[in-house]
CSV table of C-alpha atoms and ligand atoms in Angstrom, one decimal:
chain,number,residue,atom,x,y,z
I,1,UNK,CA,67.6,55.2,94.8
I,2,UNK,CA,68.1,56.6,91.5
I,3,UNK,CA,71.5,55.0,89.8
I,4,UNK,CA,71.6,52.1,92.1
I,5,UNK,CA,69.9,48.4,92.4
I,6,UNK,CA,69.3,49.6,96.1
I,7,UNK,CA,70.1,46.2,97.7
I,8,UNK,CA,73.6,44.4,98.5
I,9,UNK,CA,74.1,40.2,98.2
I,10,UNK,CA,75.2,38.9,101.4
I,11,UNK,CA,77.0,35.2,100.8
I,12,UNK,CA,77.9,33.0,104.0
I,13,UNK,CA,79.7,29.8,102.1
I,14,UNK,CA,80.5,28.1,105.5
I,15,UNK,CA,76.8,28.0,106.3
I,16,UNK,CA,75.6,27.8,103.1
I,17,UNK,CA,73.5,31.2,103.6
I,18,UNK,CA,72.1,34.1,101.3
I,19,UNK,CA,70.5,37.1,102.5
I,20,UNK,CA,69.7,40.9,101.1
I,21,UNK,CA,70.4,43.8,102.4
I,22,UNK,CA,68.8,47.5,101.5
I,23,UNK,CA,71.3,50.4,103.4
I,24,UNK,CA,69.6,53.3,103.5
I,25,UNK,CA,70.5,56.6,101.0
I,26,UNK,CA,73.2,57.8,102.9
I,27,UNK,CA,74.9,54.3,102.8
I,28,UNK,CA,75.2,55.0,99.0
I,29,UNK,CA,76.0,59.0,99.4
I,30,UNK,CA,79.1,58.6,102.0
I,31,UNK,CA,80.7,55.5,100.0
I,32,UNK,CA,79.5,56.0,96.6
I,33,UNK,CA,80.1,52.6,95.4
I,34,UNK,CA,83.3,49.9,94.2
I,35,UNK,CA,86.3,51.2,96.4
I,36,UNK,CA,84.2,53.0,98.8
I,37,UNK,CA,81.6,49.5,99.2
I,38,UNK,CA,84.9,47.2,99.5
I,39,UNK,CA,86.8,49.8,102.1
I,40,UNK,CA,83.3,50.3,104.5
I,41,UNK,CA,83.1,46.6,104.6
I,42,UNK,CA,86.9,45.4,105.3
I,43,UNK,CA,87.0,48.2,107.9
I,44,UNK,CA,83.7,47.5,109.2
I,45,UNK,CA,83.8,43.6,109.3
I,46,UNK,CA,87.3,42.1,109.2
I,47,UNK,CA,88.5,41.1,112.2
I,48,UNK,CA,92.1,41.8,113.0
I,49,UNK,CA,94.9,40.4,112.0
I,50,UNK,CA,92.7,37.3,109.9
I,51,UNK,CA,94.4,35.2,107.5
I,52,UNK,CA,94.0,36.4,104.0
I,53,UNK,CA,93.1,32.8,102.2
I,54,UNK,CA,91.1,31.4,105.5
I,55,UNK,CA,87.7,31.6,105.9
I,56,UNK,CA,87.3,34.9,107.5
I,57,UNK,CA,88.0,37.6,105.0
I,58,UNK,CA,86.0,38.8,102.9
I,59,UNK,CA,85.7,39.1,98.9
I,60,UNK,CA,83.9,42.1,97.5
I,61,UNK,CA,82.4,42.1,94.0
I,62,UNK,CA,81.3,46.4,94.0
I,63,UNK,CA,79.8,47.9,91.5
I,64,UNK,CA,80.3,51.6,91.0
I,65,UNK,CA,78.2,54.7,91.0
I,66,UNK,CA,77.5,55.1,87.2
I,67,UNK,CA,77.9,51.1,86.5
I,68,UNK,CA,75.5,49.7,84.3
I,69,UNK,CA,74.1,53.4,83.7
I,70,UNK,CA,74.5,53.7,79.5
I,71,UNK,CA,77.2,55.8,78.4
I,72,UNK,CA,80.9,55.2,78.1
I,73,UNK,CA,83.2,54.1,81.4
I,74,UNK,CA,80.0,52.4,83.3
I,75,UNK,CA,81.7,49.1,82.1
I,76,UNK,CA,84.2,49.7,85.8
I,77,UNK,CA,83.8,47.3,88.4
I,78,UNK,CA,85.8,46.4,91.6
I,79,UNK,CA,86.9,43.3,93.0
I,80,UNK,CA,88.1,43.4,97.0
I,81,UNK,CA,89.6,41.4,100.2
I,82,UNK,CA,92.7,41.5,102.5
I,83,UNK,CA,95.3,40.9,100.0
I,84,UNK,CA,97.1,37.4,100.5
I,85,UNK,CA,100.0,39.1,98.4
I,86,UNK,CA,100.5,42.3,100.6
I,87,UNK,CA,98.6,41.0,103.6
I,88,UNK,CA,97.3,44.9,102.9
I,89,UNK,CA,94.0,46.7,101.4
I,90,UNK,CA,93.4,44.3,98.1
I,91,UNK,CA,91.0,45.5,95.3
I,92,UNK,CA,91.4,45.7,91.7
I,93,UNK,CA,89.5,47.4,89.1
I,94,UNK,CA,88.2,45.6,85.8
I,95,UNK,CA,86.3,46.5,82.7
I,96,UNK,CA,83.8,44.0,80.9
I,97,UNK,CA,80.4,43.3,81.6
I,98,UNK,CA,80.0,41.7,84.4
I,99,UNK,CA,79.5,44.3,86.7
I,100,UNK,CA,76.7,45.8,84.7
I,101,UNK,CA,75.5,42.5,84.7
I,102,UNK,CA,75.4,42.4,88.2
I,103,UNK,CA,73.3,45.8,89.2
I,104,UNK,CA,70.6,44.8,86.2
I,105,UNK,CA,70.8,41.6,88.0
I,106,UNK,CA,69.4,43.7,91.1
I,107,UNK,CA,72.7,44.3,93.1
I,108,UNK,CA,74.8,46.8,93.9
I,109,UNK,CA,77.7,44.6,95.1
I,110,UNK,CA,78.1,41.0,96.2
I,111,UNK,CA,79.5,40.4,99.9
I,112,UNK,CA,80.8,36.8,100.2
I,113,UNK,CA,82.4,35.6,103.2
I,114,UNK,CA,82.7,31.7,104.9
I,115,UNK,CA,83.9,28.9,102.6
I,116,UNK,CA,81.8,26.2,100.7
I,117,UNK,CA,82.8,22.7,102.1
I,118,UNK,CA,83.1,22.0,98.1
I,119,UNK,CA,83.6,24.1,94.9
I,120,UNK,CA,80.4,26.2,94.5
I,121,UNK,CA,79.2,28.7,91.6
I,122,UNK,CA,76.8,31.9,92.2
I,123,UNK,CA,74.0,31.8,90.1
I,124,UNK,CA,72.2,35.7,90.3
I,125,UNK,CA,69.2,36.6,88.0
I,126,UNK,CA,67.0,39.3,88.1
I,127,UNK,CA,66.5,39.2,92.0
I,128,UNK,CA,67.0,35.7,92.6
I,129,UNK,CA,70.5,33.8,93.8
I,130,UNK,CA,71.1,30.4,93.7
I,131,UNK,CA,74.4,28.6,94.5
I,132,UNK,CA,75.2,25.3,92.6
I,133,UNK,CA,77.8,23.0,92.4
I,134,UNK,CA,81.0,23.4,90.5
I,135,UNK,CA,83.0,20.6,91.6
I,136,UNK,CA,82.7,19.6,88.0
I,137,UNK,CA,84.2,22.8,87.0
I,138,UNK,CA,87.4,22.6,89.6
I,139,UNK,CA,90.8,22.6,87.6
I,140,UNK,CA,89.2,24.0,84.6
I,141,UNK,CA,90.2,26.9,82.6
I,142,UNK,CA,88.1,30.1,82.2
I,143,UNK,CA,87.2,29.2,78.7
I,144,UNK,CA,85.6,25.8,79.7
I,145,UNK,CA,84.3,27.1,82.8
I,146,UNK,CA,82.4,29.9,80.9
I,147,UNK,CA,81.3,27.2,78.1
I,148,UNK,CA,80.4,25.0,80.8
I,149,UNK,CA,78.0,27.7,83.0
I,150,UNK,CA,76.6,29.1,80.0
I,151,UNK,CA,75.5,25.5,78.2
I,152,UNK,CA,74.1,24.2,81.8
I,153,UNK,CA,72.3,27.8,82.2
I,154,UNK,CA,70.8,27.6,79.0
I,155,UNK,CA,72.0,31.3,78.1
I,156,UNK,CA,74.7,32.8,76.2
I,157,UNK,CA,74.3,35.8,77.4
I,158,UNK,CA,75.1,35.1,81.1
I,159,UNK,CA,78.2,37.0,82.3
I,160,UNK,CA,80.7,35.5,84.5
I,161,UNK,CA,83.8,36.6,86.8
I,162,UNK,CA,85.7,33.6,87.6
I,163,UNK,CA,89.0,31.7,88.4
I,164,UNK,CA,91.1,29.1,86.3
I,165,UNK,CA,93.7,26.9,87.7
I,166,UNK,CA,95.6,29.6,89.4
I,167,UNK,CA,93.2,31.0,91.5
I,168,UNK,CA,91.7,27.2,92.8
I,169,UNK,CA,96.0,26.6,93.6
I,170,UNK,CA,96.3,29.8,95.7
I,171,UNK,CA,98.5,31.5,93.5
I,172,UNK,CA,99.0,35.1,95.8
I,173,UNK,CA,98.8,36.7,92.4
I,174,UNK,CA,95.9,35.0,90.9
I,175,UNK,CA,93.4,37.9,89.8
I,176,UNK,CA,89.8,37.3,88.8
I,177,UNK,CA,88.3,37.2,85.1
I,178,UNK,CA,85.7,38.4,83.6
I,179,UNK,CA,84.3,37.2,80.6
I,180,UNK,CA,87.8,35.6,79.5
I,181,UNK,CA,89.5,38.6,78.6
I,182,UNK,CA,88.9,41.5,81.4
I,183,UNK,CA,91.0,40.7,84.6
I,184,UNK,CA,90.4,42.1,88.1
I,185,UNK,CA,94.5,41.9,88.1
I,186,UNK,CA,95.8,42.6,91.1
I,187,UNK,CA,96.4,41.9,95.1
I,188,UNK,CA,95.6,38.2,94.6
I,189,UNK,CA,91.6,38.9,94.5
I,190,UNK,CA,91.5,35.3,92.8
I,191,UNK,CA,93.4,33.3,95.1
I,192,UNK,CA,90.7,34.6,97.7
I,193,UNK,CA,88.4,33.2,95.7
I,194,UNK,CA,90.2,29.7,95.3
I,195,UNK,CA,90.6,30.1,99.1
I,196,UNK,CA,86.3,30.0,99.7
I,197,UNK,CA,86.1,26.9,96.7
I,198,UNK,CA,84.0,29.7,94.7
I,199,UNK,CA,84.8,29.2,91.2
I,200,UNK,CA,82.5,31.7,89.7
I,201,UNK,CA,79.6,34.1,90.4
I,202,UNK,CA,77.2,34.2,87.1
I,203,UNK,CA,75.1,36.7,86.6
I,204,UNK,CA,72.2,38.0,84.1
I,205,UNK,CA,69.6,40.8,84.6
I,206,UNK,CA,66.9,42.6,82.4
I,207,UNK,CA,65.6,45.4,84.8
I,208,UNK,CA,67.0,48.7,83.9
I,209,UNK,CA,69.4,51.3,86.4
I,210,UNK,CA,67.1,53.7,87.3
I,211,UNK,CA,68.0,57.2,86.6
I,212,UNK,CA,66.7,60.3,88.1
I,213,UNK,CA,67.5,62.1,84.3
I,214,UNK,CA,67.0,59.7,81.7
I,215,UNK,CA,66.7,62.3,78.9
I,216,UNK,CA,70.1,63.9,80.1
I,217,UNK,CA,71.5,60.5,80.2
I,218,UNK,CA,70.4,59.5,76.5
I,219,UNK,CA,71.6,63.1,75.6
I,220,UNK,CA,74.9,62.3,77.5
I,221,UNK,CA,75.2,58.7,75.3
I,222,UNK,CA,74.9,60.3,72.1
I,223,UNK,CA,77.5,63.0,72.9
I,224,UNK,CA,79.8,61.1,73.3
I,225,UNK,CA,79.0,58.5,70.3
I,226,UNK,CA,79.2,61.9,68.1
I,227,UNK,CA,82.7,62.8,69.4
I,228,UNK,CA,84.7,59.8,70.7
I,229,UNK,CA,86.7,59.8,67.7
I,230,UNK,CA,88.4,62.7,68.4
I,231,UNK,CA,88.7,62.3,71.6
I,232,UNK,CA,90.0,58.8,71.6
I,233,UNK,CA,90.8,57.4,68.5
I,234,UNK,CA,94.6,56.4,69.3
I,235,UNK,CA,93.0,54.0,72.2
I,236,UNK,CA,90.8,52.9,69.4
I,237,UNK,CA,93.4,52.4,67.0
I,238,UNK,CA,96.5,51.0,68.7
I,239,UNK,CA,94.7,50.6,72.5
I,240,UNK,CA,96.9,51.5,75.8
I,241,UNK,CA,99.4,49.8,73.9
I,242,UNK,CA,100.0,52.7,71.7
I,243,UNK,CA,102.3,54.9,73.5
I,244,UNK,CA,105.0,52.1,73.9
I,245,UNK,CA,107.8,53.6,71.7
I,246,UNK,CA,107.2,56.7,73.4
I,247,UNK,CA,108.3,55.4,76.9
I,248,UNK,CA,110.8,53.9,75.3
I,249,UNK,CA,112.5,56.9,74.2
I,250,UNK,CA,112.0,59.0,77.6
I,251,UNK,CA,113.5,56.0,79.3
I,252,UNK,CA,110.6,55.2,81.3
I,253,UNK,CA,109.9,51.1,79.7
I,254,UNK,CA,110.7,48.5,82.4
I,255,UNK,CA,113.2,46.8,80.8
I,256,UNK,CA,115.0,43.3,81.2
I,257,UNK,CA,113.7,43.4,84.9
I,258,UNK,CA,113.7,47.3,85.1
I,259,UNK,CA,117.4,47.0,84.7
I,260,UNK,CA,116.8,49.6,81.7
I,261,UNK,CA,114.4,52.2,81.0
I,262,UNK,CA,114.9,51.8,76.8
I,263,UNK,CA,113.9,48.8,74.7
I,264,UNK,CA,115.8,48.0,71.7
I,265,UNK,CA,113.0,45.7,70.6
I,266,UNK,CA,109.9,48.0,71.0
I,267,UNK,CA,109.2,49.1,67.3
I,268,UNK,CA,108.1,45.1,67.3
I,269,UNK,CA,106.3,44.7,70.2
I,270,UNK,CA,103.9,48.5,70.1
I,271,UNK,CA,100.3,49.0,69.2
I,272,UNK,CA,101.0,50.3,65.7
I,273,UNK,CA,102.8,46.7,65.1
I,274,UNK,CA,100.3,44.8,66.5
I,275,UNK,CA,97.2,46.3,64.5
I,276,UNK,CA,99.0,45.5,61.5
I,277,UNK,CA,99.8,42.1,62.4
I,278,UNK,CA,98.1,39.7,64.6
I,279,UNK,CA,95.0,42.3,65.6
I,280,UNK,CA,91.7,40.9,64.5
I,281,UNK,CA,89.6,42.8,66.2
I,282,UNK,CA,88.6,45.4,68.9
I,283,UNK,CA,86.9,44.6,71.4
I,284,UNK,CA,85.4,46.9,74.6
I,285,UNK,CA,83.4,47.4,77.6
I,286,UNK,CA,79.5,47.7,78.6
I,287,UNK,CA,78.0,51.2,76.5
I,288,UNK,CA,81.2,52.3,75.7
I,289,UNK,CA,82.0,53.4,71.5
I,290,UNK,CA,85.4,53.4,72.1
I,291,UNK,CA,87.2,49.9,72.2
I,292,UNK,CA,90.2,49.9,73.1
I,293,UNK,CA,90.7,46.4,74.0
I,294,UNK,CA,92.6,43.8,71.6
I,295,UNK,CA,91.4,40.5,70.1
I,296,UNK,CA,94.2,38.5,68.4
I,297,UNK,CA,94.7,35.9,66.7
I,298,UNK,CA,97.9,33.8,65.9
I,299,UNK,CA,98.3,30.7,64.3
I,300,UNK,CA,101.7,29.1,62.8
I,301,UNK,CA,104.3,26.4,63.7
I,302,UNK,CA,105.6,28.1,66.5
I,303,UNK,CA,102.4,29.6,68.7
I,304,UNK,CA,98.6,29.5,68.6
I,305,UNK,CA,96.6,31.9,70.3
I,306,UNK,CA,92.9,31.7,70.9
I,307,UNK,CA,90.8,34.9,70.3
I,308,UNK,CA,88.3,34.3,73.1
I,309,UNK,CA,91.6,35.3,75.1
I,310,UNK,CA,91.5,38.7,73.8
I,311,UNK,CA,94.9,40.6,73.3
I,312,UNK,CA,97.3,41.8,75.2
I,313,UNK,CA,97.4,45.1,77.3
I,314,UNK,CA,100.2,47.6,77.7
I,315,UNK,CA,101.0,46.4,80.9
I,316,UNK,CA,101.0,42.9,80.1
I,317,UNK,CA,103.2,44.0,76.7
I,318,UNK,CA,105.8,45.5,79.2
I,319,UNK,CA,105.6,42.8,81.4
I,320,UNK,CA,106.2,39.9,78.9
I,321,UNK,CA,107.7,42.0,76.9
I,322,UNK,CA,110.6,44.8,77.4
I,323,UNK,CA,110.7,43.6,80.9
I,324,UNK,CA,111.6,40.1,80.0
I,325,UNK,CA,113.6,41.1,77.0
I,326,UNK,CA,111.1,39.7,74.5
I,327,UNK,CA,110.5,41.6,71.2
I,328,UNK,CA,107.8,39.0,69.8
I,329,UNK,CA,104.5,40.0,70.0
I,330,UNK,CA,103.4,36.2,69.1
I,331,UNK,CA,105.0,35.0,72.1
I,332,UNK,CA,103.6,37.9,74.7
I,333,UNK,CA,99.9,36.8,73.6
I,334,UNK,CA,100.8,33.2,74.0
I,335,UNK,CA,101.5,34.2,77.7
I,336,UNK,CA,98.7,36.4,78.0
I,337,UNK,CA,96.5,33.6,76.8
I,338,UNK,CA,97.9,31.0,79.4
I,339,UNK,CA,96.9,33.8,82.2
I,340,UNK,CA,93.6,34.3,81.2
I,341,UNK,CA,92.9,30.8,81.0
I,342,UNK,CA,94.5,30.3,84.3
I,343,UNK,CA,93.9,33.3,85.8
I,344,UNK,CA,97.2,35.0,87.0
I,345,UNK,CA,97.9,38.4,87.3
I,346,UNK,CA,99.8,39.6,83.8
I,347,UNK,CA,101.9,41.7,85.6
I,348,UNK,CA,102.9,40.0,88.6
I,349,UNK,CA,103.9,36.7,86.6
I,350,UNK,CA,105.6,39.0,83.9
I,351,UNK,CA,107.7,40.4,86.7
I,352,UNK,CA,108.3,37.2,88.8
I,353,UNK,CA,109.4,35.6,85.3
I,354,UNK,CA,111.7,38.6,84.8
I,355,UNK,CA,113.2,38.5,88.3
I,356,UNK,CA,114.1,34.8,87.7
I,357,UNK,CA,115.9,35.5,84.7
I,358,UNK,CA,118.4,38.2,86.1
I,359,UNK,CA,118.5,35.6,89.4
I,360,UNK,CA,119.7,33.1,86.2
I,361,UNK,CA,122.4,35.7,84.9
I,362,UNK,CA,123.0,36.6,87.9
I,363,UNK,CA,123.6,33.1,89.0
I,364,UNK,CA,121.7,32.7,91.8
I,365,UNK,CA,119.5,30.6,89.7
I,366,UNK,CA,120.7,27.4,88.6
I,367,UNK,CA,119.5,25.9,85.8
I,368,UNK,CA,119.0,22.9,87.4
I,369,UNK,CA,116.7,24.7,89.8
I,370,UNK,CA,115.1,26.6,86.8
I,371,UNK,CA,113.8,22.6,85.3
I,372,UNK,CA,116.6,23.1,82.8
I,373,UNK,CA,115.7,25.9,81.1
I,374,UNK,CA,118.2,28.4,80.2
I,375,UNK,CA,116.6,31.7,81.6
I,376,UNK,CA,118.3,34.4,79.5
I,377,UNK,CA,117.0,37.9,78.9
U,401,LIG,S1,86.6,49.9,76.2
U,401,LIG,FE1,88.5,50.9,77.0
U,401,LIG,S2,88.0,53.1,77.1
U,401,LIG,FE2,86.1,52.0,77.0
U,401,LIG,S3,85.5,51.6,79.1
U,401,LIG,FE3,86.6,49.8,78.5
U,401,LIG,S4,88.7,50.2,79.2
U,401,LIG,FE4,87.6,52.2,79.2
């Protein structure tokens, strides 16, 4: 099946059992891949009314159609369950690696369901799936989980989605991370994976997606490496970040807990400010020229901020931010950083810390209750 691995990982944690299946072509033609693999199987398999961090649900890793295939955008995955925050549909959508990683690594999508009587990783390499203990790396952050996998697998190159902290604790808005810095952010796909004691799934592959037009494909790749500067060199240059002022003035930046729509503070906090301060470099997703992540770097009295975090993204930017009244871009990273490492959802902490600060002003937040701090915007 051209543009496809062709097979699906089954994962049964409770029983401690792997199997492969192959759906036929049509499987692949009706759902196409990532949300239309993660939808087929909650519909199809979930019983009713299960609870969202018990053993039952499921958690979808999905490729999509044209992931791994090289030209720009094929860095997409998806990440799926019944959401323990909404108690709804859950997926969320990342960038990175790892699900490129995944269909050279021979699958399309990885199906896990059950829960591992202790903390388990998912070892997947060209065709073959291993999964090993990682009750070593329980209450470990991303960083020293990825250090950790990669030193014991002998192999730099491995790719990982994982969970810190957050995730292992049940946060409902823990997402998963890929590769430290690309987060499957929302509906709480990370506190399903705390809830099955699977820290990590690992993977690395050689074999190439096959295509049914190669040439066209190549011809496709170079296009696009010709003319992606005028077509995207603002994402390049100051990443989704870059538009911040911009909302700003047409009202539309959350603002000290979407109380306001404008930001006094958001010369200091926009893409232009950050490339000429703490930006170090620019980093992006499988095949794609463009590069619109951030990597920064800070490191004075006040805050350090570790690179292998990345930067942060508009949405973290408004969270931290506008929404919490912060005009530091220093102290945003800082807070990006600490979710990455622990995995949490940018946005949903952002927004939870704003909410507690108007609760503060509001006063139905003591300060007491808040562990003394003084929670003003
Ligand atoms: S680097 Fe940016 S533009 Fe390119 S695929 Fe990743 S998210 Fe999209």
């Amino acid at each position: 099946m051209n543009g496809y691995a062709g097979k699906i990982l089954r994962v049964n944690l409770s029983e401690n059992r792997i199997w492969t299946e192959e759906p036929p072509a049509s499987f692949y033609r009706r759902y196409l891949g990532g949300q239309g693999f993660i939808a087929h199987y909650l519909v199809k398999e979930l019983p009713a009314g299960v609870d969202p961090l018990g053993p039952d649900n499921l958690l979808i890793f999905a490729t999509g159609t044209i992931t791994g295939v090289p030209v720009a955008g094929s860095g997409r995955s998806a990440v799926g369950c019944k959401s323990p925050l909404t108690g709804g549909y859950g997926e969320a959508d990342v960038g990175g690696f790892f699900g490129a990683e995944l269909k050279q690594a021979g699958y399309d999508a990885v199906v896990v369901q059950g829960k591992a009587d202790k903390p388990v990783y998912l070892w997947i390499h060209n065709g073959e799936v291993e999964l090993r203990s990682a009750e070593h790396l329980w209450g470990k952050t991303t960083l020293d989980t990825q250090e950790m996998i990669q030193s014991e697998l002998n192999d730099s190159r491995v790719r990982l989605a994982m969970i810190g902290p957050g995730g292992e604790k049940l946060v409902r808005y823990a997402c998963v991370i890929n590769d430290l810095k690309h987060a499957a952010g929302r509906t709480g796909v990370g506190a399903v994976m705390g809830s099955k004691n699977l820290k990590a799934v690992a993977a690395r592959g050689t074999p190439q997606v096959p295509l049914a037009d190669a040439d066209g494909v190549r011809e496709l790749g170079r296009w696009m490496a010709a003319n992606w500067k005028e077509l995207a060199w603002g994402l390049h240059d100051t990443g989704t970040d870059g538009g911040l002022v911009d909302l700003s003035e047409f009202g539309a930046l959350p603002t000290r807990n979407f109380q306001d729509g404008q930001f006094e503070g958001a010369e200091e906090i926009t893409g232009s400010t950050m490339r000429d301060t703490i930006l170090t470099d620019r980093g992006g997703c499988y095949a794609c020229p463009i590069r619109c992540k951030r990597v920064v770097k800070v490191d004075d009295d006040e805050y350090k901020v570790n690179p292998e975090y990345g930067g942060p993204e508009y949405e973290t930017v408004g969270a931290f931010g506008s929404n919490c009244g912060v005009d530091d871009l220093r102290a945003i990273s800082k807070a990006n950083e600490i979710c990455n490492a622990y995995s949490l959802d940018t946005i949903s902490t952002g927004m939870m810390v704003s909410f507690a600060m108007e609760c503060y002003e509001e006063g139905l937040l003591s300060k007491e209750r808040a562990d003394g701090l003084e929670l003003n915007f």
